[in-house]
PDB file of N, CA and C in Angstrom:
ATOM      1  N   UNK A   1     -11.908  26.939 -10.989  1.00 51.00           N
ATOM      2  CA  UNK A   1     -11.671  25.615 -11.145  1.00 51.00           C
ATOM      3  C   UNK A   1     -12.878  24.927 -10.651  1.00 51.00           C
ATOM      4  N   UNK A   2     -13.443  23.926 -11.318  1.00 57.00           N
ATOM      5  CA  UNK A   2     -14.722  23.212 -11.166  1.00 57.00           C
ATOM      6  C   UNK A   2     -14.444  22.114 -10.144  1.00 57.00           C
ATOM      7  N   UNK A   3     -15.577  21.536  -9.479  1.00 73.00           N
ATOM      8  CA  UNK A   3     -15.542  20.661  -8.521  1.00 73.00           C
ATOM      9  C   UNK A   3     -15.528  19.285  -9.112  1.00 73.00           C
ATOM     10  N   UNK A   4     -14.666  18.492  -8.752  1.00 77.00           N
ATOM     11  CA  UNK A   4     -14.746  17.076  -9.062  1.00 77.00           C
ATOM     12  C   UNK A   4     -15.930  16.366  -8.849  1.00 77.00           C
ATOM     13  N   UNK A   5     -16.535  15.675  -9.755  1.00 87.00           N
ATOM     14  CA  UNK A   5     -17.870  14.757  -9.335  1.00 87.00           C
ATOM     15  C   UNK A   5     -17.211  13.514  -8.852  1.00 87.00           C
ATOM     16  N   UNK A   6     -17.427  13.036  -7.511  1.00 90.00           N
ATOM     17  CA  UNK A   6     -16.848  11.813  -7.253  1.00 90.00           C
ATOM     18  C   UNK A   6     -17.362  10.426  -7.801  1.00 90.00           C
ATOM     19  N   UNK A   7     -16.679   9.839  -8.146  1.00 92.00           N
ATOM     20  CA  UNK A   7     -17.119   8.439  -8.711  1.00 92.00           C
ATOM     21  C   UNK A   7     -17.497   7.472  -7.683  1.00 92.00           C
ATOM     22  N   UNK A   8     -18.127   6.270  -8.146  1.00 93.00           N
ATOM     23  CA  UNK A   8     -18.260   5.104  -7.063  1.00 93.00           C
ATOM     24  C   UNK A   8     -16.921   4.681  -6.433  1.00 93.00           C
ATOM     25  N   UNK A   9     -15.890   4.514  -7.339  1.00 94.00           N
ATOM     26  CA  UNK A   9     -14.602   4.443  -6.662  1.00 94.00           C
ATOM     27  C   UNK A   9     -13.897   5.242  -5.662  1.00 94.00           C
ATOM     28  N   UNK A  10     -14.263   6.527  -6.068  1.00 94.00           N
ATOM     29  CA  UNK A  10     -13.738   7.428  -5.014  1.00 94.00           C
ATOM     30  C   UNK A  10     -14.544   7.275  -3.753  1.00 94.00           C
ATOM     31  N   UNK A  11     -15.787   7.079  -3.921  1.00 95.00           N
ATOM     32  CA  UNK A  11     -16.639   6.992  -2.559  1.00 95.00           C
ATOM     33  C   UNK A  11     -16.202   5.776  -1.906  1.00 95.00           C
ATOM     34  N   UNK A  12     -15.835   4.634  -2.733  1.00 96.00           N
ATOM     35  CA  UNK A  12     -15.704   3.490  -2.065  1.00 96.00           C
ATOM     36  C   UNK A  12     -14.098   3.388  -1.184  1.00 96.00           C
ATOM     37  N   UNK A  13     -13.314   4.294  -2.003  1.00 95.00           N
ATOM     38  CA  UNK A  13     -11.889   4.446  -1.403  1.00 95.00           C
ATOM     39  C   UNK A  13     -11.967   5.327  -0.225  1.00 95.00           C
ATOM     40  N   UNK A  14     -12.787   6.242  -0.187  1.00 95.00           N
ATOM     41  CA  UNK A  14     -12.978   7.094   1.103  1.00 95.00           C
ATOM     42  C   UNK A  14     -13.516   6.271   2.056  1.00 95.00           C
ATOM     43  N   UNK A  15     -14.390   5.407   1.926  1.00 95.00           N
ATOM     44  CA  UNK A  15     -15.093   4.625   2.956  1.00 95.00           C
ATOM     45  C   UNK A  15     -14.320   3.599   3.439  1.00 95.00           C
ATOM     46  N   UNK A  16     -13.464   3.091   2.655  1.00 95.00           N
ATOM     47  CA  UNK A  16     -12.393   2.001   3.174  1.00 95.00           C
ATOM     48  C   UNK A  16     -11.491   2.801   3.938  1.00 95.00           C
ATOM     49  N   UNK A  17     -10.989   3.862   3.535  1.00 93.00           N
ATOM     50  CA  UNK A  17     -10.052   4.616   4.442  1.00 93.00           C
ATOM     51  C   UNK A  17     -10.454   4.937   5.839  1.00 93.00           C
ATOM     52  N   UNK A  18     -11.804   5.286   5.707  1.00 93.00           N
ATOM     53  CA  UNK A  18     -12.459   5.805   6.961  1.00 93.00           C
ATOM     54  C   UNK A  18     -12.637   4.592   7.928  1.00 93.00           C
ATOM     55  N   UNK A  19     -13.016   3.237   7.333  1.00 92.00           N
ATOM     56  CA  UNK A  19     -13.072   2.177   8.058  1.00 92.00           C
ATOM     57  C   UNK A  19     -11.746   1.845   8.669  1.00 92.00           C
ATOM     58  N   UNK A  20     -10.609   1.923   7.884  1.00 91.00           N
ATOM     59  CA  UNK A  20      -9.328   1.616   8.529  1.00 91.00           C
ATOM     60  C   UNK A  20      -8.960   2.497   9.602  1.00 91.00           C
ATOM     61  N   UNK A  21      -9.341   3.781   9.711  1.00 89.00           N
ATOM     62  CA  UNK A  21      -9.065   4.743  10.718  1.00 89.00           C
ATOM     63  C   UNK A  21      -9.983   4.397  12.138  1.00 89.00           C
ATOM     64  N   UNK A  22     -11.171   4.122  11.701  1.00 91.00           N
ATOM     65  CA  UNK A  22     -12.229   3.941  12.798  1.00 91.00           C
ATOM     66  C   UNK A  22     -12.079   2.758  13.457  1.00 91.00           C
ATOM     67  N   UNK A  23     -11.566   1.595  12.805  1.00 90.00           N
ATOM     68  CA  UNK A  23     -11.364   0.421  13.581  1.00 90.00           C
ATOM     69  C   UNK A  23     -10.027   0.099  13.928  1.00 90.00           C
ATOM     70  N   UNK A  24      -9.320   1.111  13.889  1.00 88.00           N
ATOM     71  CA  UNK A  24      -7.753   1.026  14.459  1.00 88.00           C
ATOM     72  C   UNK A  24      -7.030  -0.186  13.755  1.00 88.00           C
ATOM     73  N   UNK A  25      -7.187  -0.411  12.496  1.00 87.00           N
ATOM     74  CA  UNK A  25      -6.668  -1.387  11.810  1.00 87.00           C
ATOM     75  C   UNK A  25      -5.110  -1.237  11.842  1.00 87.00           C
ATOM     76  N   UNK A  26      -4.502  -0.033  11.812  1.00 83.00           N
ATOM     77  CA  UNK A  26      -3.189  -0.055  11.773  1.00 83.00           C
ATOM     78  C   UNK A  26      -2.332  -0.482  13.138  1.00 83.00           C
ATOM     79  N   UNK A  27      -3.186  -0.663  14.073  1.00 84.00           N
ATOM     80  CA  UNK A  27      -2.614  -1.155  15.365  1.00 84.00           C
ATOM     81  C   UNK A  27      -2.566  -2.524  15.567  1.00 84.00           C
ATOM     82  N   UNK A  28      -3.138  -3.136  14.517  1.00 86.00           N
ATOM     83  CA  UNK A  28      -3.166  -4.582  14.464  1.00 86.00           C
ATOM     84  C   UNK A  28      -2.006  -5.117  13.898  1.00 86.00           C
ATOM     85  N   UNK A  29      -1.768  -6.615  14.237  1.00 87.00           N
ATOM     86  CA  UNK A  29      -0.704  -7.373  13.601  1.00 87.00           C
ATOM     87  C   UNK A  29      -1.074  -7.359  11.974  1.00 87.00           C
ATOM     88  N   UNK A  30      -0.069  -7.645  11.190  1.00 85.00           N
ATOM     89  CA  UNK A  30      -0.112  -7.667   9.893  1.00 85.00           C
ATOM     90  C   UNK A  30      -1.102  -8.505   9.355  1.00 85.00           C
ATOM     91  N   UNK A  31      -1.118  -9.983   9.895  1.00 88.00           N
ATOM     92  CA  UNK A  31      -2.000 -10.983   9.372  1.00 88.00           C
ATOM     93  C   UNK A  31      -3.504 -10.568   9.759  1.00 88.00           C
ATOM     94  N   UNK A  32      -3.600  -9.738  10.750  1.00 90.00           N
ATOM     95  CA  UNK A  32      -4.978  -9.359  11.152  1.00 90.00           C
ATOM     96  C   UNK A  32      -5.499  -8.284  10.324  1.00 90.00           C
ATOM     97  N   UNK A  33      -4.632  -7.450  10.007  1.00 89.00           N
ATOM     98  CA  UNK A  33      -4.813  -6.456   8.963  1.00 89.00           C
ATOM     99  C   UNK A  33      -5.356  -6.911   7.467  1.00 89.00           C
ATOM    100  N   UNK A  34      -4.550  -8.041   7.018  1.00 91.00           N
ATOM    101  CA  UNK A  34      -4.741  -8.640   5.819  1.00 91.00           C
ATOM    102  C   UNK A  34      -6.033  -9.240   5.870  1.00 91.00           C
ATOM    103  N   UNK A  35      -6.373 -10.012   6.956  1.00 93.00           N
ATOM    104  CA  UNK A  35      -7.751 -10.658   7.213  1.00 93.00           C
ATOM    105  C   UNK A  35      -8.723  -9.590   7.178  1.00 93.00           C
ATOM    106  N   UNK A  36      -8.454  -8.641   7.942  1.00 94.00           N
ATOM    107  CA  UNK A  36      -9.616  -7.506   7.943  1.00 94.00           C
ATOM    108  C   UNK A  36      -9.785  -7.011   6.597  1.00 94.00           C
ATOM    109  N   UNK A  37      -8.833  -6.650   5.702  1.00 94.00           N
ATOM    110  CA  UNK A  37      -9.045  -5.932   4.530  1.00 94.00           C
ATOM    111  C   UNK A  37      -9.931  -6.955   3.482  1.00 94.00           C
ATOM    112  N   UNK A  38      -9.418  -8.277   3.658  1.00 95.00           N
ATOM    113  CA  UNK A  38     -10.180  -9.220   2.902  1.00 95.00           C
ATOM    114  C   UNK A  38     -11.683  -9.212   3.233  1.00 95.00           C
ATOM    115  N   UNK A  39     -12.006  -9.156   4.349  1.00 95.00           N
ATOM    116  CA  UNK A  39     -13.457  -9.301   4.849  1.00 95.00           C
ATOM    117  C   UNK A  39     -14.039  -7.807   4.566  1.00 95.00           C
ATOM    118  N   UNK A  40     -13.301  -6.968   4.591  1.00 95.00           N
ATOM    119  CA  UNK A  40     -13.888  -5.595   4.296  1.00 95.00           C
ATOM    120  C   UNK A  40     -14.128  -5.346   2.725  1.00 95.00           C
ATOM    121  N   UNK A  41     -13.265  -5.878   1.981  1.00 95.00           N
ATOM    122  CA  UNK A  41     -13.325  -5.674   0.396  1.00 95.00           C
ATOM    123  C   UNK A  41     -14.595  -6.604  -0.012  1.00 95.00           C
ATOM    124  N   UNK A  42     -14.880  -7.718   0.594  1.00 95.00           N
ATOM    125  CA  UNK A  42     -15.926  -8.408   0.308  1.00 95.00           C
ATOM    126  C   UNK A  42     -17.327  -7.564   0.737  1.00 95.00           C
ATOM    127  N   UNK A  43     -17.311  -6.899   1.716  1.00 95.00           N
ATOM    128  CA  UNK A  43     -18.249  -5.917   1.941  1.00 95.00           C
ATOM    129  C   UNK A  43     -18.374  -4.944   1.147  1.00 95.00           C
ATOM    130  N   UNK A  44     -17.372  -4.180   0.595  1.00 95.00           N
ATOM    131  CA  UNK A  44     -17.438  -3.154  -0.003  1.00 95.00           C
ATOM    132  C   UNK A  44     -17.954  -3.516  -1.675  1.00 95.00           C
ATOM    133  N   UNK A  45     -17.608  -4.904  -2.010  1.00 95.00           N
ATOM    134  CA  UNK A  45     -17.953  -5.284  -3.286  1.00 95.00           C
ATOM    135  C   UNK A  45     -19.652  -5.470  -3.312  1.00 95.00           C
ATOM    136  N   UNK A  46     -20.240  -5.631  -2.081  1.00 96.00           N
ATOM    137  CA  UNK A  46     -21.611  -5.801  -1.996  1.00 96.00           C
ATOM    138  C   UNK A  46     -22.302  -4.341  -2.043  1.00 96.00           C
ATOM    139  N   UNK A  47     -21.506  -3.553  -1.357  1.00 95.00           N
ATOM    140  CA  UNK A  47     -22.028  -2.058  -0.988  1.00 95.00           C
ATOM    141  C   UNK A  47     -21.971  -1.286  -2.321  1.00 95.00           C
ATOM    142  N   UNK A  48     -20.789  -1.658  -3.102  1.00 96.00           N
ATOM    143  CA  UNK A  48     -20.666  -1.118  -4.268  1.00 96.00           C
ATOM    144  C   UNK A  48     -20.748  -1.823  -5.539  1.00 96.00           C
ATOM    145  N   UNK A  49     -22.020  -2.624  -5.876  1.00 96.00           N
ATOM    146  CA  UNK A  49     -21.861  -3.494  -6.978  1.00 96.00           C
ATOM    147  C   UNK A  49     -21.777  -3.184  -8.371  1.00 96.00           C
ATOM    148  N   UNK A  50     -21.860  -1.782  -8.582  1.00 95.00           N
ATOM    149  CA  UNK A  50     -21.514  -1.315  -9.845  1.00 95.00           C
ATOM    150  C   UNK A  50     -19.870  -1.143 -10.227  1.00 95.00           C
ATOM    151  N   UNK A  51     -19.115  -1.339  -9.064  1.00 95.00           N
ATOM    152  CA  UNK A  51     -17.628  -1.350  -9.247  1.00 95.00           C
ATOM    153  C   UNK A  51     -17.195  -2.605 -10.332  1.00 95.00           C
ATOM    154  N   UNK A  52     -16.278  -2.421 -11.275  1.00 95.00           N
ATOM    155  CA  UNK A  52     -15.687  -3.417 -12.072  1.00 95.00           C
ATOM    156  C   UNK A  52     -14.920  -4.326 -11.462  1.00 95.00           C
ATOM    157  N   UNK A  53     -14.533  -5.208 -11.961  1.00 94.00           N
ATOM    158  CA  UNK A  53     -13.447  -6.135 -11.474  1.00 94.00           C
ATOM    159  C   UNK A  53     -12.038  -5.483 -11.320  1.00 94.00           C
ATOM    160  N   UNK A  54     -11.833  -4.503 -12.153  1.00 95.00           N
ATOM    161  CA  UNK A  54     -10.694  -3.629 -12.416  1.00 95.00           C
ATOM    162  C   UNK A  54     -10.663  -2.534 -11.211  1.00 95.00           C
ATOM    163  N   UNK A  55     -11.833  -1.929 -10.967  1.00 95.00           N
ATOM    164  CA  UNK A  55     -11.961  -0.983  -9.940  1.00 95.00           C
ATOM    165  C   UNK A  55     -11.887  -1.535  -8.574  1.00 95.00           C
ATOM    166  N   UNK A  56     -12.473  -2.746  -8.543  1.00 95.00           N
ATOM    167  CA  UNK A  56     -12.313  -3.675  -6.967  1.00 95.00           C
ATOM    168  C   UNK A  56     -10.712  -4.179  -7.000  1.00 95.00           C
ATOM    169  N   UNK A  57     -10.141  -4.281  -7.948  1.00 94.00           N
ATOM    170  CA  UNK A  57      -8.568  -4.669  -7.806  1.00 94.00           C
ATOM    171  C   UNK A  57      -7.985  -3.311  -7.435  1.00 94.00           C
ATOM    172  N   UNK A  58      -8.356  -2.208  -7.975  1.00 95.00           N
ATOM    173  CA  UNK A  58      -7.594  -1.023  -7.606  1.00 95.00           C
ATOM    174  C   UNK A  58      -7.962  -0.696  -6.219  1.00 95.00           C
ATOM    175  N   UNK A  59      -9.134  -0.805  -5.774  1.00 95.00           N
ATOM    176  CA  UNK A  59      -9.495  -0.603  -4.234  1.00 95.00           C
ATOM    177  C   UNK A  59      -8.582  -1.494  -3.350  1.00 95.00           C
ATOM    178  N   UNK A  60      -8.353  -2.646  -3.653  1.00 94.00           N
ATOM    179  CA  UNK A  60      -7.716  -3.707  -3.029  1.00 94.00           C
ATOM    180  C   UNK A  60      -6.067  -3.203  -2.898  1.00 94.00           C
ATOM    181  N   UNK A  61      -5.723  -2.828  -4.020  1.00 93.00           N
ATOM    182  CA  UNK A  61      -4.299  -2.292  -4.251  1.00 93.00           C
ATOM    183  C   UNK A  61      -4.175  -1.039  -3.300  1.00 93.00           C
ATOM    184  N   UNK A  62      -5.183  -0.098  -3.330  1.00 92.00           N
ATOM    185  CA  UNK A  62      -5.076   1.142  -2.416  1.00 92.00           C
ATOM    186  C   UNK A  62      -4.896   0.610  -0.853  1.00 92.00           C
ATOM    187  N   UNK A  63      -5.953  -0.308  -0.557  1.00 93.00           N
ATOM    188  CA  UNK A  63      -6.246  -0.675   0.815  1.00 93.00           C
ATOM    189  C   UNK A  63      -4.830  -1.540   1.205  1.00 93.00           C
ATOM    190  N   UNK A  64      -4.156  -2.213   0.265  1.00 91.00           N
ATOM    191  CA  UNK A  64      -2.927  -2.728   0.699  1.00 91.00           C
ATOM    192  C   UNK A  64      -2.016  -1.979   0.958  1.00 91.00           C
ATOM    193  N   UNK A  65      -1.796  -0.880   0.269  1.00 88.00           N
ATOM    194  CA  UNK A  65      -0.774   0.220   0.306  1.00 88.00           C
ATOM    195  C   UNK A  65      -1.053   0.860   1.677  1.00 88.00           C
ATOM    196  N   UNK A  66      -2.383   1.328   2.082  1.00 87.00           N
ATOM    197  CA  UNK A  66      -2.659   2.150   3.182  1.00 87.00           C
ATOM    198  C   UNK A  66      -2.282   1.234   4.544  1.00 87.00           C
ATOM    199  N   UNK A  67      -2.686  -0.151   4.577  1.00 86.00           N
ATOM    200  CA  UNK A  67      -2.474  -0.996   5.755  1.00 86.00           C
ATOM    201  C   UNK A  67      -0.919  -1.292   5.966  1.00 86.00           C
ATOM    202  N   UNK A  68      -0.215  -1.337   4.790  1.00 83.00           N
ATOM    203  CA  UNK A  68       1.346  -1.633   4.947  1.00 83.00           C
ATOM    204  C   UNK A  68       2.071  -0.684   4.124  1.00 83.00           C
ATOM    205  N   UNK A  69       2.212   0.562   4.629  1.00 69.00           N
ATOM    206  CA  UNK A  69       2.898   1.654   3.996  1.00 69.00           C
ATOM    207  C   UNK A  69       4.479   1.267   4.175  1.00 69.00           C
ATOM    208  N   UNK A  70       5.202   1.942   3.154  1.00 63.00           N
ATOM    209  CA  UNK A  70       6.657   1.831   3.160  1.00 63.00           C
ATOM    210  C   UNK A  70       7.199   2.660   4.171  1.00 63.00           C
ATOM    211  N   UNK A  71       6.675   3.643   4.611  1.00 61.00           N
ATOM    212  CA  UNK A  71       7.024   4.492   5.920  1.00 61.00           C
ATOM    213  C   UNK A  71       5.880   4.310   6.908  1.00 61.00           C
ATOM    214  N   UNK A  72       5.946   3.896   8.155  1.00 61.00           N
ATOM    215  CA  UNK A  72       4.782   3.629   8.832  1.00 61.00           C
ATOM    216  C   UNK A  72       4.090   4.964   9.211  1.00 61.00           C
ATOM    217  N   UNK A  73       2.651   4.666   9.193  1.00 61.00           N
ATOM    218  CA  UNK A  73       1.889   5.920   9.616  1.00 61.00           C
ATOM    219  C   UNK A  73       2.186   6.568  11.064  1.00 61.00           C
ATOM    220  N   UNK A  74       1.880   7.720  11.227  1.00 63.00           N
ATOM    221  CA  UNK A  74       1.977   8.198  12.563  1.00 63.00           C
ATOM    222  C   UNK A  74       3.083   9.173  12.700  1.00 63.00           C
ATOM    223  N   UNK A  75       2.899  10.209  13.751  1.00 63.00           N
ATOM    224  CA  UNK A  75       3.803  11.271  13.936  1.00 63.00           C
ATOM    225  C   UNK A  75       5.211  10.777  14.291  1.00 63.00           C
ATOM    226  N   UNK A  76       6.206  11.184  13.896  1.00 67.00           N
ATOM    227  CA  UNK A  76       7.419  10.707  14.354  1.00 67.00           C
ATOM    228  C   UNK A  76       8.165   9.790  13.263  1.00 67.00           C
ATOM    229  N   UNK A  77       7.239   9.131  12.386  1.00 60.00           N
ATOM    230  CA  UNK A  77       7.763   8.259  11.284  1.00 60.00           C
ATOM    231  C   UNK A  77       7.879   9.070   9.988  1.00 60.00           C
ATOM    232  N   UNK A  78       9.255   9.028   9.620  1.00 63.00           N
ATOM    233  CA  UNK A  78       9.658   9.776   8.515  1.00 63.00           C
ATOM    234  C   UNK A  78      10.681   9.020   7.564  1.00 63.00           C
ATOM    235  N   UNK A  79      10.810   9.639   6.382  1.00 60.00           N
ATOM    236  CA  UNK A  79      11.821   8.939   5.662  1.00 60.00           C
ATOM    237  C   UNK A  79      13.350   8.781   6.203  1.00 60.00           C
ATOM    238  N   UNK A  80      13.508   9.841   6.999  1.00 64.00           N
ATOM    239  CA  UNK A  80      15.018   9.924   7.530  1.00 64.00           C
ATOM    240  C   UNK A  80      14.895   9.070   8.889  1.00 64.00           C
ATOM    241  N   UNK A  81      14.213   8.433   9.389  1.00 60.00           N
ATOM    242  CA  UNK A  81      14.319   7.492  10.515  1.00 60.00           C
ATOM    243  C   UNK A  81      13.790   5.961  10.133  1.00 60.00           C
ATOM    244  N   UNK A  82      13.471   5.782   9.080  1.00 60.00           N
ATOM    245  CA  UNK A  82      12.994   4.495   8.810  1.00 60.00           C
ATOM    246  C   UNK A  82      14.403   3.621   8.516  1.00 60.00           C
ATOM    247  N   UNK A  83      14.071   2.231   8.635  1.00 62.00           N
ATOM    248  CA  UNK A  83      15.276   1.395   8.644  1.00 62.00           C
ATOM    249  C   UNK A  83      15.990   1.446   7.227  1.00 62.00           C
ATOM    250  N   UNK A  84      17.285   1.283   7.228  1.00 63.00           N
ATOM    251  CA  UNK A  84      17.976   1.247   5.869  1.00 63.00           C
ATOM    252  C   UNK A  84      17.554   0.190   5.137  1.00 63.00           C
ATOM    253  N   UNK A  85      17.437   0.514   3.717  1.00 62.00           N
ATOM    254  CA  UNK A  85      16.770  -0.550   2.702  1.00 62.00           C
ATOM    255  C   UNK A  85      17.737  -1.715   2.537  1.00 62.00           C
ATOM    256  N   UNK A  86      17.396  -2.861   2.443  1.00 66.00           N
ATOM    257  CA  UNK A  86      18.150  -3.982   2.194  1.00 66.00           C
ATOM    258  C   UNK A  86      18.198  -4.486   0.697  1.00 66.00           C
ATOM    259  N   UNK A  87      19.393  -5.075   0.153  1.00 64.00           N
ATOM    260  CA  UNK A  87      19.280  -5.503  -1.227  1.00 64.00           C
ATOM    261  C   UNK A  87      19.894  -6.961  -0.932  1.00 64.00           C
ATOM    262  N   UNK A  88      19.228  -7.774  -2.046  1.00 67.00           N
ATOM    263  CA  UNK A  88      19.792  -9.222  -2.128  1.00 67.00           C
ATOM    264  C   UNK A  88      20.790  -9.267  -3.322  1.00 67.00           C
ATOM    265  N   UNK A  89      21.824  -9.667  -2.884  1.00 66.00           N
ATOM    266  CA  UNK A  89      22.858  -9.791  -4.006  1.00 66.00           C
ATOM    267  C   UNK A  89      22.494 -11.039  -4.928  1.00 66.00           C
ATOM    268  N   UNK A  90      23.457 -10.999  -6.060  1.00 68.00           N
ATOM    269  CA  UNK A  90      23.123 -12.306  -6.936  1.00 68.00           C
ATOM    270  C   UNK A  90      23.652 -13.560  -6.220  1.00 68.00           C
ATOM    271  N   UNK A  91      24.568 -13.431  -5.135  1.00 71.00           N
ATOM    272  CA  UNK A  91      24.911 -14.536  -4.247  1.00 71.00           C
ATOM    273  C   UNK A  91      23.864 -14.963  -3.252  1.00 71.00           C
ATOM    274  N   UNK A  92      22.742 -14.120  -3.140  1.00 72.00           N
ATOM    275  CA  UNK A  92      21.813 -14.368  -2.152  1.00 72.00           C
ATOM    276  C   UNK A  92      21.969 -13.891  -0.979  1.00 72.00           C
ATOM    277  N   UNK A  93      23.016 -12.985  -0.724  1.00 74.00           N
ATOM    278  CA  UNK A  93      23.423 -12.408   0.659  1.00 74.00           C
ATOM    279  C   UNK A  93      22.693 -11.015   0.640  1.00 74.00           C
ATOM    280  N   UNK A  94      22.192 -10.977   1.795  1.00 73.00           N
ATOM    281  CA  UNK A  94      21.268  -9.532   2.033  1.00 73.00           C
ATOM    282  C   UNK A  94      22.345  -8.597   2.857  1.00 73.00           C
ATOM    283  N   UNK A  95      22.384  -7.379   2.006  1.00 69.00           N
ATOM    284  CA  UNK A  95      23.487  -6.362   2.461  1.00 69.00           C
ATOM    285  C   UNK A  95      22.470  -5.010   2.467  1.00 69.00           C
ATOM    286  N   UNK A  96      22.942  -4.026   3.112  1.00 70.00           N
ATOM    287  CA  UNK A  96      22.496  -2.650   3.314  1.00 70.00           C
ATOM    288  C   UNK A  96      22.749  -2.089   1.740  1.00 70.00           C
ATOM    289  N   UNK A  97      21.658  -1.379   1.167  1.00 62.00           N
ATOM    290  CA  UNK A  97      21.753  -0.818   0.095  1.00 62.00           C
ATOM    291  C   UNK A  97      23.022   0.027  -0.223  1.00 62.00           C
ATOM    292  N   UNK A  98      23.358   0.841   0.611  1.00 63.00           N
ATOM    293  CA  UNK A  98      24.556   1.860   0.412  1.00 63.00           C
ATOM    294  C   UNK A  98      25.894   1.053   0.464  1.00 63.00           C
ATOM    295  N   UNK A  99      25.879  -0.330   0.648  1.00 65.00           N
ATOM    296  CA  UNK A  99      27.150  -1.001   0.389  1.00 65.00           C
ATOM    297  C   UNK A  99      27.315  -1.647  -1.021  1.00 65.00           C
ATOM    298  N   UNK A 100      26.205  -1.504  -1.766  1.00 62.00           N
ATOM    299  CA  UNK A 100      26.387  -1.952  -3.255  1.00 62.00           C
ATOM    300  C   UNK A 100      27.254  -0.859  -3.922  1.00 62.00           C
ATOM    301  N   UNK A 101      28.183  -1.257  -4.521  1.00 63.00           N
ATOM    302  CA  UNK A 101      28.952  -0.401  -5.526  1.00 63.00           C
ATOM    303  C   UNK A 101      28.342  -0.645  -7.080  1.00 63.00           C
ATOM    304  N   UNK A 102      28.234   0.195  -7.848  1.00 59.00           N
ATOM    305  CA  UNK A 102      27.696   0.031  -9.048  1.00 59.00           C
ATOM    306  C   UNK A 102      28.899   0.270 -10.126  1.00 59.00           C
ATOM    307  N   UNK A 103      29.125  -0.972 -10.766  1.00 60.00           N
ATOM    308  CA  UNK A 103      30.091  -0.764 -11.834  1.00 60.00           C
ATOM    309  C   UNK A 103      29.422  -1.191 -13.265  1.00 60.00           C
ATOM    310  N   UNK A 104      29.929  -0.220 -14.185  1.00 59.00           N
ATOM    311  CA  UNK A 104      29.338  -0.373 -15.544  1.00 59.00           C
ATOM    312  C   UNK A 104      29.720  -1.742 -16.068  1.00 59.00           C
ATOM    313  N   UNK A 105      29.015  -2.067 -16.971  1.00 62.00           N
ATOM    314  CA  UNK A 105      29.523  -3.546 -17.546  1.00 62.00           C
ATOM    315  C   UNK A 105      30.778  -3.126 -18.531  1.00 62.00           C
ATOM    316  N   UNK A 106      31.674  -4.238 -18.682  1.00 65.00           N
ATOM    317  CA  UNK A 106      32.835  -4.180 -19.471  1.00 65.00           C
ATOM    318  C   UNK A 106      32.602  -3.389 -20.883  1.00 65.00           C
ATOM    319  N   UNK A 107      31.448  -3.520 -21.593  1.00 65.00           N
ATOM    320  CA  UNK A 107      31.405  -2.969 -22.839  1.00 65.00           C
ATOM    321  C   UNK A 107      31.205  -1.417 -22.648  1.00 65.00           C
ATOM    322  N   UNK A 108      30.657  -0.950 -21.447  1.00 65.00           N
ATOM    323  CA  UNK A 108      30.464   0.457 -21.105  1.00 65.00           C
ATOM    324  C   UNK A 108      31.490   1.160 -20.498  1.00 65.00           C
ATOM    325  N   UNK A 109      32.629   0.264 -20.261  1.00 65.00           N
ATOM    326  CA  UNK A 109      33.770   0.943 -19.334  1.00 65.00           C
ATOM    327  C   UNK A 109      34.719   1.556 -20.451  1.00 65.00           C
ATOM    328  N   UNK A 110      35.283   2.691 -20.014  1.00 65.00           N
ATOM    329  CA  UNK A 110      36.386   3.360 -21.107  1.00 65.00           C
ATOM    330  C   UNK A 110      37.672   3.011 -20.381  1.00 65.00           C
ATOM    331  N   UNK A 111      38.613   2.827 -21.313  1.00 57.00           N
ATOM    332  CA  UNK A 111      39.943   2.791 -20.876  1.00 57.00           C
ATOM    333  C   UNK A 111      40.778   3.935 -20.181  1.00 57.00           C
TER     334      UNK A 111
END
């Protein structure tokens, strides 16, 4: 199996993740994380001028997903101990996802 040649986007992504870890970004408030990411993406754009607008957008998406994960980073955070997901009903009410009952539309119901 051959070794993958890293692209500029691969290098930029790896560097961004390294900066997140080294700067303890995940310990900061979310507004500070987002501000930090904006500043760092400006820096990455200067550092990797060959990245296209699409690649820079991909790098931003990767960064946002990493600094605001669905399941928080760190030992002890798992899918089994995360808060129950909430759903907004058509009435605008917020309820636990497991309280929603799924009913087939009338045209699909059998007698």
